[in-house]
Coordinates of C-alpha atoms in Angstrom, one line a residue:
M35 CA 0.0 0.0 0.0
S36 CA 1.4 3.4 -1.0
P37 CA 1.6 5.5 2.2
N38 CA 0.4 8.6 0.3
R39 CA -2.5 7.0 -1.5
P40 CA -5.9 7.4 0.2
I41 CA -7.8 4.2 0.8
A42 CA -11.2 4.6 -1.0
N43 CA -12.3 1.0 -1.1
Y44 CA -13.6 1.0 2.5
L45 CA -16.2 3.7 1.6
S46 CA -18.2 1.3 -0.6
A47 CA -17.8 -1.5 2.0
A48 CA -19.0 0.8 4.7
E49 CA -22.3 1.4 2.8
D50 CA -23.1 -2.3 3.5
L51 CA -22.6 -1.7 7.2
R52 CA -25.3 1.1 7.2
R53 CA -28.0 -1.5 6.9
N54 CA -27.1 -3.0 10.3
E55 CA -27.4 -0.5 13.1
R56 CA -24.9 -2.2 15.4
Q57 CA -22.3 -2.8 12.7
W58 CA -22.6 0.9 11.9
A59 CA -22.1 1.8 15.5
A60 CA -18.9 -0.1 15.6
Y61 CA -17.8 1.6 12.4
E62 CA -18.6 5.0 13.8
S63 CA -16.8 4.4 17.2
R64 CA -14.1 7.0 18.1
G65 CA -12.4 5.7 21.2
H66 CA -11.7 2.3 22.6
C67 CA -14.3 -0.1 21.2
V68 CA -15.0 -3.8 21.9
V69 CA -17.2 -5.6 19.4
L70 CA -18.9 -8.8 20.8
A71 CA -19.8 -10.6 17.6
G72 CA -21.9 -13.8 17.4
P73 CA -21.4 -16.4 14.7
G74 CA -22.0 -15.2 11.2
S75 CA -22.5 -11.6 12.3
G76 CA -20.1 -10.1 9.8
K77 CA -17.3 -9.4 12.4
T78 CA -14.4 -9.7 9.9
K79 CA -16.1 -7.3 7.5
V80 CA -16.6 -4.8 10.4
L81 CA -13.1 -5.2 11.6
T82 CA -11.4 -4.8 8.2
T83 CA -13.6 -1.9 7.0
K84 CA -13.1 -0.1 10.3
M85 CA -9.3 -0.7 10.2
A86 CA -9.2 0.7 6.6
R87 CA -11.1 3.8 7.7
M88 CA -8.9 4.4 10.7
L89 CA -5.8 4.0 8.6
A90 CA -7.1 6.5 6.0
E91 CA -8.8 9.0 8.4
D92 CA -7.3 8.7 11.9
V93 CA -3.6 7.9 11.4
R94 CA -1.2 10.2 9.7
V95 CA 1.6 9.0 7.5
P96 CA 4.1 7.4 8.3
R97 CA 2.3 6.0 11.4
G98 CA 0.2 2.9 11.1
I99 CA -1.9 0.3 12.8
A100 CA -1.0 -3.1 14.3
C101 CA -3.6 -5.8 13.8
I102 CA -3.0 -9.0 15.8
T103 CA -4.9 -12.2 16.2
F104 CA -4.7 -15.8 17.5
N105 CA -3.4 -18.1 14.8
N106 CA -2.0 -18.2 11.3
Q107 CA -5.3 -19.2 9.7
C108 CA -6.9 -16.0 11.1
V109 CA -3.9 -13.9 9.9
K110 CA -4.3 -15.3 6.4
E111 CA -8.0 -14.5 6.2
L112 CA -7.4 -11.0 7.6
K113 CA -4.6 -10.3 5.0
K114 CA -6.9 -11.5 2.2
R115 CA -9.9 -9.3 3.4
L116 CA -7.7 -6.3 4.0
G117 CA -6.0 -6.7 0.7
Q118 CA -9.4 -6.4 -1.0
L119 CA -9.7 -3.0 0.7
G120 CA -6.3 -1.9 -0.6
I121 CA -4.4 -2.6 2.6
E122 CA -1.3 -4.7 2.3
E123 CA 1.1 -5.6 5.1
G124 CA 3.9 -3.2 5.1
S125 CA 5.4 -0.2 6.9
R126 CA 1.9 1.1 7.9
A127 CA 0.2 -2.1 8.7
F128 CA 1.4 -5.0 10.8
I129 CA -0.9 -8.0 10.4
G130 CA 0.2 -11.1 12.4
T131 CA -0.1 -13.3 15.5
V132 CA 0.5 -12.0 19.0
H133 CA 3.7 -14.0 19.0
S134 CA 5.0 -12.4 15.8
F135 CA 4.0 -9.0 17.1
C136 CA 5.9 -9.5 20.3
L137 CA 9.0 -10.8 18.5
R138 CA 9.2 -8.4 15.5
E139 CA 7.8 -5.2 17.1
V140 CA 8.9 -5.5 20.7
V141 CA 11.6 -8.0 21.5
I142 CA 13.9 -7.6 18.5
P143 CA 13.8 -3.7 18.4
Y144 CA 14.0 -3.1 22.2
A145 CA 15.3 -6.0 24.2
K146 CA 19.0 -5.1 23.8
L147 CA 18.3 -1.4 24.4
A148 CA 16.5 -2.4 27.7
G149 CA 19.4 -4.6 28.7
F150 CA 17.0 -7.6 28.7
D151 CA 18.5 -11.0 29.4
L152 CA 17.9 -12.9 26.2
P153 CA 20.1 -15.0 23.9
D154 CA 22.2 -13.0 21.5
P155 CA 21.9 -13.6 18.6
L156 CA 18.3 -14.6 19.2
K157 CA 17.2 -17.9 17.6
V158 CA 13.6 -19.2 17.4
A159 CA 13.5 -22.8 18.5
T160 CA 12.1 -25.2 15.9
P161 CA 9.3 -27.6 16.9
S162 CA 11.8 -30.5 17.1
E163 CA 14.2 -28.4 19.2
R164 CA 11.4 -27.4 21.6
E165 CA 10.3 -31.0 22.0
K166 CA 13.8 -32.2 22.8
L167 CA 14.6 -29.3 25.2
F168 CA 11.3 -29.8 27.0
A169 CA 11.9 -33.5 27.4
D170 CA 15.3 -32.7 28.9
A171 CA 13.7 -30.4 31.4
V172 CA 11.0 -32.9 32.3
N173 CA 13.6 -35.6 32.9
A174 CA 15.7 -33.3 35.1
V175 CA 12.8 -32.0 37.2
I176 CA 10.1 -34.7 37.2
G177 CA 11.9 -37.8 36.2
N178 CA 10.7 -40.8 34.2
E179 CA 7.4 -39.4 32.8
N180 CA 6.2 -39.0 29.3
P181 CA 6.7 -35.4 28.3
Q182 CA 3.7 -35.5 26.0
Y183 CA 1.4 -36.0 29.0
V184 CA 3.0 -33.1 30.8
R185 CA 3.1 -30.6 28.0
T186 CA -0.5 -29.3 27.9
P187 CA -0.9 -28.6 31.7
F188 CA 2.6 -27.2 31.7
D189 CA 1.8 -24.8 28.9
E190 CA -1.4 -23.7 30.5
F191 CA 0.3 -23.0 33.8
R192 CA 3.1 -21.0 32.1
R193 CA 0.6 -18.9 30.2
T194 CA -1.7 -18.2 33.1
V195 CA 0.4 -17.9 36.2
L196 CA 2.5 -14.9 35.2
D197 CA 3.3 -13.5 38.7
R198 CA 6.2 -15.6 39.9
T199 CA 6.0 -14.1 43.3
S200 CA 2.4 -15.2 43.9
E201 CA 1.2 -18.0 46.2
E202 CA -0.2 -19.8 43.1
W203 CA 3.4 -20.0 41.7
A204 CA 5.1 -20.8 45.0
G205 CA 2.5 -23.4 45.9
N206 CA 3.0 -25.4 42.7
D207 CA 6.0 -27.7 43.2
R208 CA 5.4 -29.6 39.9
Y209 CA 5.1 -27.0 37.1
A210 CA 6.8 -23.9 38.6
P211 CA 10.2 -25.6 38.9
L212 CA 9.7 -27.1 35.4
V213 CA 9.0 -23.7 33.9
V214 CA 12.3 -22.4 35.4
K215 CA 14.2 -25.4 34.2
Y216 CA 12.8 -25.3 30.7
E217 CA 13.4 -21.6 30.2
Q218 CA 17.0 -22.2 31.4
V219 CA 17.7 -25.0 28.9
L220 CA 16.2 -22.8 26.2
K221 CA 18.5 -19.9 27.2
D222 CA 21.5 -22.2 27.4
A223 CA 20.7 -23.4 23.8
G224 CA 20.4 -19.8 22.7
K225 CA 16.7 -20.2 21.8
I226 CA 13.4 -18.6 22.4
D227 CA 10.0 -20.3 22.0
F228 CA 6.6 -18.9 21.1
D229 CA 5.4 -18.4 24.6
G230 CA 8.7 -16.9 25.5
M231 CA 8.1 -14.2 22.8
A232 CA 4.8 -13.2 24.4
L233 CA 6.2 -13.3 27.9
A234 CA 9.3 -11.3 27.0
G235 CA 7.2 -8.7 25.1
L236 CA 5.0 -8.3 28.1
A237 CA 7.9 -8.0 30.5
L238 CA 9.5 -5.2 28.3
I239 CA 6.2 -3.3 28.0
K240 CA 5.6 -3.6 31.8
A241 CA 9.1 -2.6 32.9
H242 CA 9.8 0.3 30.5
A243 CA 7.3 3.1 29.8
W244 CA 9.5 4.2 26.9
V245 CA 8.8 0.9 25.1
C246 CA 5.0 1.8 25.2
K247 CA 5.8 5.3 23.9
A248 CA 7.9 3.9 21.1
L249 CA 5.1 1.5 20.1
K250 CA 2.5 4.3 20.2
S251 CA 4.6 6.5 18.0
K252 CA 4.6 3.8 15.4
Y253 CA 1.2 2.3 15.9
P254 CA -1.3 4.7 17.6
I255 CA -4.1 2.1 17.1
L256 CA -4.1 -1.5 18.0
V257 CA -6.7 -3.8 16.4
V258 CA -7.3 -7.3 17.9
D259 CA -9.3 -10.1 16.3
E260 CA -10.5 -13.2 18.1
Y261 CA -9.7 -11.5 21.4
Q262 CA -11.4 -14.3 23.5
D263 CA -8.7 -16.7 22.4
L264 CA -5.6 -14.7 23.2
G265 CA -5.2 -15.3 26.9
I266 CA -3.7 -13.5 29.9
P267 CA -0.4 -12.3 28.4
L268 CA -2.1 -10.6 25.5
H269 CA -4.7 -9.1 27.8
Q270 CA -2.0 -7.6 30.0
I271 CA -0.2 -6.3 27.0
V272 CA -3.4 -4.6 25.8
M273 CA -4.1 -3.1 29.3
H274 CA -0.6 -1.6 29.4
L275 CA -0.5 -0.4 25.8
C276 CA -4.0 0.9 25.6
F277 CA -5.1 2.0 29.1
D278 CA -1.7 3.0 30.4
G279 CA 0.2 3.8 27.2
G280 CA -2.6 5.7 25.3
I281 CA -2.9 3.4 22.2
R282 CA -6.4 3.3 20.9
L283 CA -8.0 -0.2 20.9
F284 CA -10.5 -1.8 18.5
A285 CA -11.1 -5.4 19.5
V286 CA -13.5 -8.0 18.1
G287 CA -14.4 -11.4 19.4
D288 CA -17.0 -13.7 20.9
P289 CA -16.5 -15.3 24.4
D290 CA -19.1 -18.0 23.3
Q291 CA -16.5 -19.2 20.8
S292 CA -13.6 -19.5 23.2
I293 CA -12.4 -23.1 22.7
Y294 CA -8.8 -22.9 23.6
G295 CA -8.9 -23.0 27.4
F296 CA -6.2 -25.7 27.4
T297 CA -3.9 -23.1 25.9
G298 CA -4.6 -20.5 28.5
A299 CA -7.5 -18.6 26.9
R300 CA -9.9 -16.9 29.3
P301 CA -13.1 -15.7 27.7
A302 CA -14.1 -13.7 30.8
L303 CA -11.3 -11.3 30.1
M304 CA -13.1 -10.0 27.0
N305 CA -16.3 -9.4 28.9
E306 CA -14.4 -7.6 31.6
L307 CA -12.8 -5.4 28.9
A308 CA -16.2 -4.7 27.3
Y309 CA -17.7 -3.6 30.6
R310 CA -15.2 -0.9 31.3
E311 CA -16.6 2.6 31.5
D312 CA -14.0 4.0 29.1
V313 CA -14.8 1.4 26.4
E314 CA -17.7 1.4 24.0
D315 CA -19.2 -2.0 23.6
V316 CA -21.1 -3.1 20.6
Y317 CA -23.0 -6.4 20.4
L318 CA -23.6 -8.0 17.0
R319 CA -26.6 -10.3 17.2
L320 CA -27.8 -10.7 13.6
N321 CA -26.6 -14.0 12.0
Y322 CA -26.0 -13.8 8.3
R323 CA -25.0 -17.4 7.9
C324 CA -27.2 -19.9 9.8
G325 CA -30.8 -20.8 9.3
K326 CA -33.2 -20.3 12.1
T327 CA -33.3 -23.9 13.2
I328 CA -29.5 -24.1 13.4
I329 CA -29.5 -21.0 15.6
V330 CA -32.0 -22.5 18.0
A331 CA -30.2 -25.8 18.1
S332 CA -26.7 -24.3 18.6
T333 CA -27.8 -21.9 21.4
T334 CA -29.5 -24.9 23.1
A335 CA -26.2 -26.8 23.0
L336 CA -24.5 -23.7 24.4
A337 CA -27.0 -23.7 27.3
E338 CA -26.9 -19.9 27.5
N339 CA -29.7 -17.4 26.7
R340 CA -28.8 -15.4 23.6
D341 CA -31.0 -13.2 21.5
F342 CA -29.4 -14.1 18.1
E343 CA -31.6 -13.7 15.0
S344 CA -31.2 -15.1 11.6
A345 CA -30.9 -12.7 8.7
E346 CA -31.6 -15.6 6.3
D347 CA -35.0 -16.7 4.9
H348 CA -34.2 -20.4 5.1
K349 CA -34.8 -22.3 8.4
G350 CA -32.0 -24.8 8.0
V351 CA -32.0 -28.5 9.0
V352 CA -30.6 -30.3 12.0
Q353 CA -30.8 -34.1 11.9
D354 CA -29.2 -36.9 14.0
Y355 CA -28.3 -40.5 13.0
Q356 CA -27.6 -43.5 15.2
C357 CA -25.0 -45.9 13.7
Q358 CA -25.2 -48.9 16.0
Q359 CA -22.2 -50.6 14.3
G360 CA -19.8 -48.0 15.6
F361 CA -17.6 -45.3 14.1
S362 CA -16.9 -47.2 10.9
E363 CA -20.7 -47.1 10.1
Q364 CA -20.7 -43.4 10.8
V365 CA -17.9 -42.9 8.3
S366 CA -19.7 -45.1 5.7
L367 CA -23.0 -43.2 6.2
A368 CA -21.3 -39.8 5.8
V369 CA -19.1 -40.7 2.8
E370 CA -21.6 -42.9 0.9
T371 CA -24.9 -41.3 1.7
I372 CA -24.9 -37.9 3.4
V373 CA -22.3 -36.2 1.2
P374 CA -23.7 -37.4 -2.2
E375 CA -27.3 -36.6 -1.2
A376 CA -26.2 -33.1 0.1
L377 CA -24.6 -32.4 -3.3
K378 CA -27.9 -33.2 -5.1
R379 CA -30.1 -31.2 -2.7
R380 CA -28.9 -27.7 -3.7
K381 CA -28.1 -26.5 -7.2
N382 CA -24.5 -25.6 -7.8
R383 CA -23.4 -27.0 -4.4
K384 CA -19.9 -28.4 -4.5
L385 CA -17.7 -30.6 -2.4
G386 CA -16.0 -27.5 -1.0
D387 CA -19.4 -26.5 0.5
I388 CA -19.3 -29.5 2.8
G389 CA -17.3 -29.9 6.0
I390 CA -16.8 -33.2 7.9
L391 CA -15.9 -32.3 11.5
Y392 CA -14.4 -34.7 14.0
L393 CA -12.6 -34.7 17.4
D394 CA -9.0 -35.6 16.6
Q395 CA -6.5 -36.7 14.0
Y396 CA -7.1 -40.4 14.7
D397 CA -10.7 -40.0 13.6
G398 CA -9.4 -37.9 10.7
G399 CA -7.2 -40.7 9.5
I400 CA -10.1 -43.2 9.4
I401 CA -12.3 -40.7 7.5
A402 CA -9.5 -39.7 5.1
Q403 CA -8.9 -43.3 4.2
A404 CA -12.6 -43.9 3.4
V405 CA -12.8 -40.7 1.3
E406 CA -9.7 -41.8 -0.7
T407 CA -11.3 -45.2 -1.3
A408 CA -14.4 -43.5 -2.5
G409 CA -12.3 -41.5 -5.0
I410 CA -13.3 -38.2 -3.5
E411 CA -10.7 -35.4 -3.5
Y412 CA -10.3 -33.7 -0.1
V413 CA -8.3 -31.3 2.0
R414 CA -7.5 -32.1 5.6
F415 CA -6.9 -29.8 8.5
D416 CA -5.5 -31.6 11.5
Q417 CA -2.2 -32.8 12.9
G418 CA -2.3 -35.8 10.6
N419 CA -2.0 -33.5 7.5
P420 CA 1.3 -34.3 5.6
Y421 CA 2.5 -30.7 6.3
Q422 CA 1.6 -27.9 8.8
R423 CA 0.5 -24.5 7.7
T424 CA 3.0 -22.2 9.3
P425 CA 3.0 -18.6 8.0
I426 CA 5.6 -19.3 5.3
I427 CA 3.8 -22.5 4.1
A428 CA 0.5 -20.6 3.9
W429 CA 2.3 -17.9 1.9
L430 CA 3.9 -20.6 -0.3
E431 CA 0.4 -22.0 -1.0
D432 CA -0.6 -18.6 -2.2
C433 CA 2.5 -18.5 -4.4
A434 CA 1.5 -21.8 -5.9
G435 CA -2.0 -20.5 -6.4
W436 CA -0.6 -17.5 -8.3
C437 CA 1.6 -19.8 -10.5
A438 CA -1.4 -22.1 -11.1
G439 CA -3.4 -19.4 -12.8
G440 CA -4.0 -16.8 -10.2
W441 CA -1.6 -14.4 -12.0
K442 CA -4.3 -14.0 -14.7
L443 CA -6.9 -13.0 -12.2
G444 CA -4.8 -11.0 -9.8
E445 CA -5.6 -13.4 -7.0
P446 CA -3.5 -13.3 -5.0
K447 CA -1.9 -10.0 -5.9
L448 CA 1.7 -10.2 -6.8
S449 CA 2.3 -7.1 -4.6
T450 CA 0.8 -9.1 -1.6
L451 CA 3.2 -12.0 -2.2
L452 CA 6.2 -9.6 -2.4
Q453 CA 5.2 -7.8 0.8
G454 CA 4.9 -11.2 2.5
W455 CA 8.3 -12.3 1.2
V456 CA 10.0 -9.2 2.6
R457 CA 8.3 -9.8 6.0
F458 CA 10.0 -13.3 6.0
N459 CA 13.4 -11.6 5.5
P460 CA 13.5 -9.3 8.6
S461 CA 17.3 -9.0 8.5
L462 CA 17.1 -6.8 5.3
S463 CA 18.5 -3.4 6.2
K464 CA 19.1 -1.6 2.9
E465 CA 16.7 -0.7 0.1
S466 CA 19.1 -2.4 -2.4
E467 CA 18.9 -5.7 -0.4
T468 CA 15.1 -5.5 -0.3
M469 CA 14.9 -4.8 -4.1
A470 CA 17.2 -7.8 -4.8
C471 CA 15.1 -10.0 -2.5
R472 CA 11.9 -9.0 -4.4
R473 CA 13.6 -9.6 -7.8
D474 CA 14.6 -13.1 -6.8
L475 CA 11.0 -14.0 -6.0
V476 CA 9.6 -12.4 -9.2
R477 CA 12.1 -14.3 -11.2
F478 CA 11.0 -17.6 -9.6
L479 CA 7.3 -16.9 -9.9
F480 CA 7.3 -15.9 -13.6
A481 CA 9.5 -18.8 -14.6
N482 CA 7.4 -21.4 -12.8
R483 CA 3.8 -20.7 -13.9
L484 CA 3.2 -24.4 -14.5
P485 CA -0.1 -25.6 -12.9
G486 CA 0.6 -29.3 -13.8
A487 CA 4.2 -29.4 -12.6
R488 CA 5.1 -31.7 -9.7
L489 CA 5.2 -29.9 -6.4
L490 CA 8.6 -31.4 -5.8
D491 CA 10.0 -29.9 -9.0
W492 CA 8.5 -26.5 -8.1
L493 CA 10.0 -26.6 -4.6
N494 CA 13.4 -27.6 -6.1
E495 CA 13.2 -24.5 -8.3
F496 CA 12.4 -22.4 -5.3
A497 CA 15.6 -23.7 -3.6
K498 CA 17.7 -23.1 -6.8
Q499 CA 16.8 -19.5 -6.7
D500 CA 18.3 -19.3 -3.2
L501 CA 15.0 -18.4 -1.8
Y502 CA 15.1 -21.2 0.7
A503 CA 18.6 -20.2 1.7
R504 CA 17.4 -16.8 2.6
I505 CA 15.0 -18.2 5.1
K506 CA 17.5 -20.7 6.5
S507 CA 20.1 -17.9 7.1
D508 CA 17.9 -15.9 9.4
L509 CA 18.1 -17.3 12.9
T510 CA 14.6 -16.0 13.9
M511 CA 13.1 -18.0 11.0
A512 CA 14.4 -21.4 12.1
D513 CA 11.0 -22.8 12.8
E514 CA 9.9 -21.8 9.3
A515 CA 13.0 -23.3 7.7
E516 CA 12.1 -26.6 9.4
A517 CA 8.6 -26.4 8.0
L518 CA 9.9 -25.9 4.5
E519 CA 12.2 -28.9 4.9
A520 CA 9.3 -31.0 6.1
L521 CA 7.2 -29.9 3.1
H522 CA 10.0 -30.8 0.7
E523 CA 10.5 -34.2 2.3
A524 CA 6.7 -34.9 2.1
S525 CA 6.8 -34.2 -1.7
K526 CA 9.4 -36.8 -2.6
D527 CA 8.7 -40.1 -4.3
G528 CA 6.8 -42.5 -2.1
K529 CA 5.7 -39.8 0.3
P530 CA 2.2 -38.4 0.9
L531 CA 2.6 -35.4 -1.5
A532 CA 4.4 -37.2 -4.3
E533 CA 1.5 -36.9 -6.7
Y534 CA 0.8 -33.3 -5.8
T535 CA 1.0 -30.7 -8.6
V536 CA 1.4 -26.9 -8.2
A537 CA -2.3 -26.5 -8.7
N538 CA -3.1 -29.1 -6.0
F539 CA -0.9 -27.3 -3.5
G540 CA -2.2 -23.9 -4.4
G541 CA -5.8 -24.9 -3.9
Q542 CA -5.4 -26.5 -0.5
R543 CA -7.5 -24.1 1.4
G544 CA -10.9 -23.1 0.1
S545 CA -10.8 -25.3 -3.0
P546 CA -14.4 -25.6 -4.3
D547 CA -13.9 -29.1 -5.6
R548 CA -12.5 -30.8 -2.5
L549 CA -14.3 -32.1 0.5
N550 CA -13.2 -30.5 3.8
L551 CA -12.0 -32.8 6.6
T552 CA -11.2 -30.9 9.8
T553 CA -11.1 -31.2 13.5
I554 CA -13.8 -29.2 15.3
H555 CA -11.0 -26.9 16.7
S556 CA -9.6 -26.3 13.3
A557 CA -13.0 -25.5 11.8
K558 CA -13.3 -22.3 13.9
G559 CA -13.6 -19.3 11.6
L560 CA -14.7 -21.4 8.6
E561 CA -18.2 -21.8 7.1
Y562 CA -19.9 -24.4 5.0
D563 CA -23.3 -25.1 3.5
V564 CA -23.3 -28.5 5.2
V565 CA -21.7 -29.7 8.3
V566 CA -21.4 -33.4 9.2
M567 CA -20.3 -33.9 12.9
M568 CA -18.9 -37.4 13.8
G569 CA -18.2 -39.3 16.9
L570 CA -20.8 -37.7 19.1
E571 CA -20.9 -40.1 22.0
Q572 CA -21.2 -39.3 25.7
G573 CA -17.7 -39.6 27.0
R574 CA -16.1 -38.2 23.9
I575 CA -17.9 -34.9 23.7
P576 CA -18.0 -34.0 26.5
Y577 CA -15.0 -36.0 27.6
Y578 CA -15.9 -38.6 30.3
K579 CA -14.1 -36.7 33.1
V580 CA -14.6 -33.0 33.0
S581 CA -15.0 -30.2 35.5
P582 CA -17.9 -27.8 35.2
H583 CA -15.5 -25.3 33.7
Q584 CA -14.3 -27.9 31.1
E585 CA -17.9 -28.8 30.3
K586 CA -18.7 -25.2 29.5
E587 CA -15.8 -25.2 27.1
A588 CA -17.0 -28.5 25.5
R589 CA -20.4 -26.9 25.0
R590 CA -18.7 -23.9 23.3
L591 CA -16.8 -26.3 21.1
F592 CA -20.0 -28.1 20.1
Y593 CA -21.7 -24.7 19.5
V594 CA -18.8 -23.5 17.3
A595 CA -19.1 -26.7 15.2
M596 CA -22.8 -26.3 14.6
T597 CA -22.6 -22.6 13.7
R598 CA -20.2 -23.3 10.8
A599 CA -23.2 -24.4 8.8
R600 CA -25.5 -22.3 6.7
H601 CA -28.2 -24.9 5.7
E602 CA -27.6 -28.4 7.1
V603 CA -26.2 -30.0 10.3
H604 CA -25.9 -33.8 10.5
L605 CA -25.1 -35.3 13.9
L606 CA -23.7 -38.9 13.8
W607 CA -23.4 -41.1 16.9
S608 CA -23.3 -44.8 17.8
G609 CA -23.9 -44.7 21.6
W610 CA -20.6 -46.5 22.2
Y611 CA -16.9 -46.1 21.5
E612 CA -13.6 -47.8 22.3
R613 CA -10.6 -46.3 24.1
K614 CA -7.4 -48.2 24.9
G615 CA -9.1 -51.5 24.2
N616 CA -12.1 -50.9 26.5
R617 CA -15.6 -50.4 25.2
Y618 CA -17.8 -47.6 26.7
S619 CA -21.5 -47.6 26.1
N620 CA -22.8 -44.3 27.4
G621 CA -25.3 -43.4 24.7
R622 CA -25.2 -40.3 22.5
S623 CA -23.7 -37.0 23.7
K624 CA -25.9 -35.1 26.1
F625 CA -25.4 -32.1 23.9
V626 CA -27.1 -34.0 21.1
D627 CA -29.9 -34.9 23.5
D628 CA -30.4 -31.3 24.4
V629 CA -30.5 -30.2 20.8
M630 CA -32.8 -32.9 19.5
N631 CA -35.2 -32.6 22.5
Q632 CA -35.4 -28.8 22.0
L633 CA -36.2 -29.2 18.3
K634 CA -38.8 -31.8 19.1
D635 CA -40.4 -29.5 21.7
S636 CA -40.3 -26.5 19.3
A637 CA -42.0 -28.6 16.6
S638 CA -44.7 -29.7 19.0
E639 CA -45.3 -26.1 20.1
I640 CA -45.7 -25.0 16.5
R641 CA -48.2 -27.7 15.9
R642 CA -50.2 -26.8 18.9
S643 CA -50.3 -23.1 17.9
I644 CA -51.7 -23.9 14.4

């Protein structure tokens, strides 16, 4: 985005917001504003249009806006939507995760100046390095225990107990010493991990008022998406930057869609923020996605009173199916009956309009095998996927999409790819270096516009242009370099991506001709015409041993899954399941009970009123 060019695209987008009084109120806000946005309420449109307006009207060149969110999937969607409004990531717009914001905008620029005790040079630990160092710490502090079973509660403790002088810290003789040891082995190895980025950023902002002033001078406005998922460190960063440091806040989220409690997310923090007297709160209640029946069913599962309304004329369908033969029967029913019939029910409906949702990658593997056997092309979003979508892999998918024909349509824009590439080369310090970096990418892209080429050959050409070497040479990009290596390995003969073409790789997310397979957690933020939910037994969702707090989160997870659907929700259950060789017969999930009983009662009420 040229810093001197006014952003006009937001004006036409804003006209659509006028039709919704509450969307318009958020757009017209002048101070701190928190938007509580229900499913399908147009929150991303509100956020991106408002950000474009603030960048054009409220922030003078060369200052800009920082936009942060929870995960890379959210970042990619924001970049796409902001790009449509003429905003590209660059000197006036930071668009990234909270971790990347802390690393790029706080730790790297200011840690040395503040005399902060961090490794020098700073290296980001790769996933394999983090796993090994954590195992070393567990062995030293706890002893002979599987690190995988320790990791999740350890991470939650580290992300939520921030005051290391507190009784909660002092009273935990399991995880507090482990945190200290793990951080020490990281430091000894000259590494920092993702949580370390956020914690270091918070520490710098708390300890040094001049860091807040420096950030405010560059980014007088902070935009936060999916606030409910970001947890205590981000909340404290926001409080210091915005309510002590004077940065203006525009935050969007939905506490009802908080499903990452195990990572330290605390949805109550967003409600507390919205209730502040110095914050304008706006509640978006009109759902532009789900039919009326789906809204009733999903709020029943949530077990909370909500005044959501559907903006759609259609009612939508919610139906459950018992498959007495077990999960394999559920898979057969979904693949052989529900999906084909759903394709026929609505004109122009494609495989990409259907999402099959499940609990974990084990279920995903069984479903993927059945889908392959049926000859159905699909995309898969879980830990069983052959490669993980780190920021650079997601960017590389976009490059492949451009090479596969997107260059003809301008989707994605070449300028967007170039801006992203420069972001992945943070060590560039001279304009001549930046121009050479951009030229290398342009040369690669224009020489490899071959949709049918093997992905492996395309990646080899990427390496020959020394593009991979650029990433590998930057110590803060070590995790991304490892992701690139894993993708390259998965593309070799005999490996899962051996048959992939450039077009296959470029169409991995949002392909209209591929069935979507995703865990419920990974489905957050997506939408489909049809949602098929699998494995809905009591003891699986909710898990058989949960606290009241955990059950609330399980309800929110179920709610999120249902509200991905526009027209149809299909709930599949067997009433029994197996775990570690044992069979459990607890019936269907009580969440399904609640939903189907409510719909039955509603139908009876309608019949009585006629």
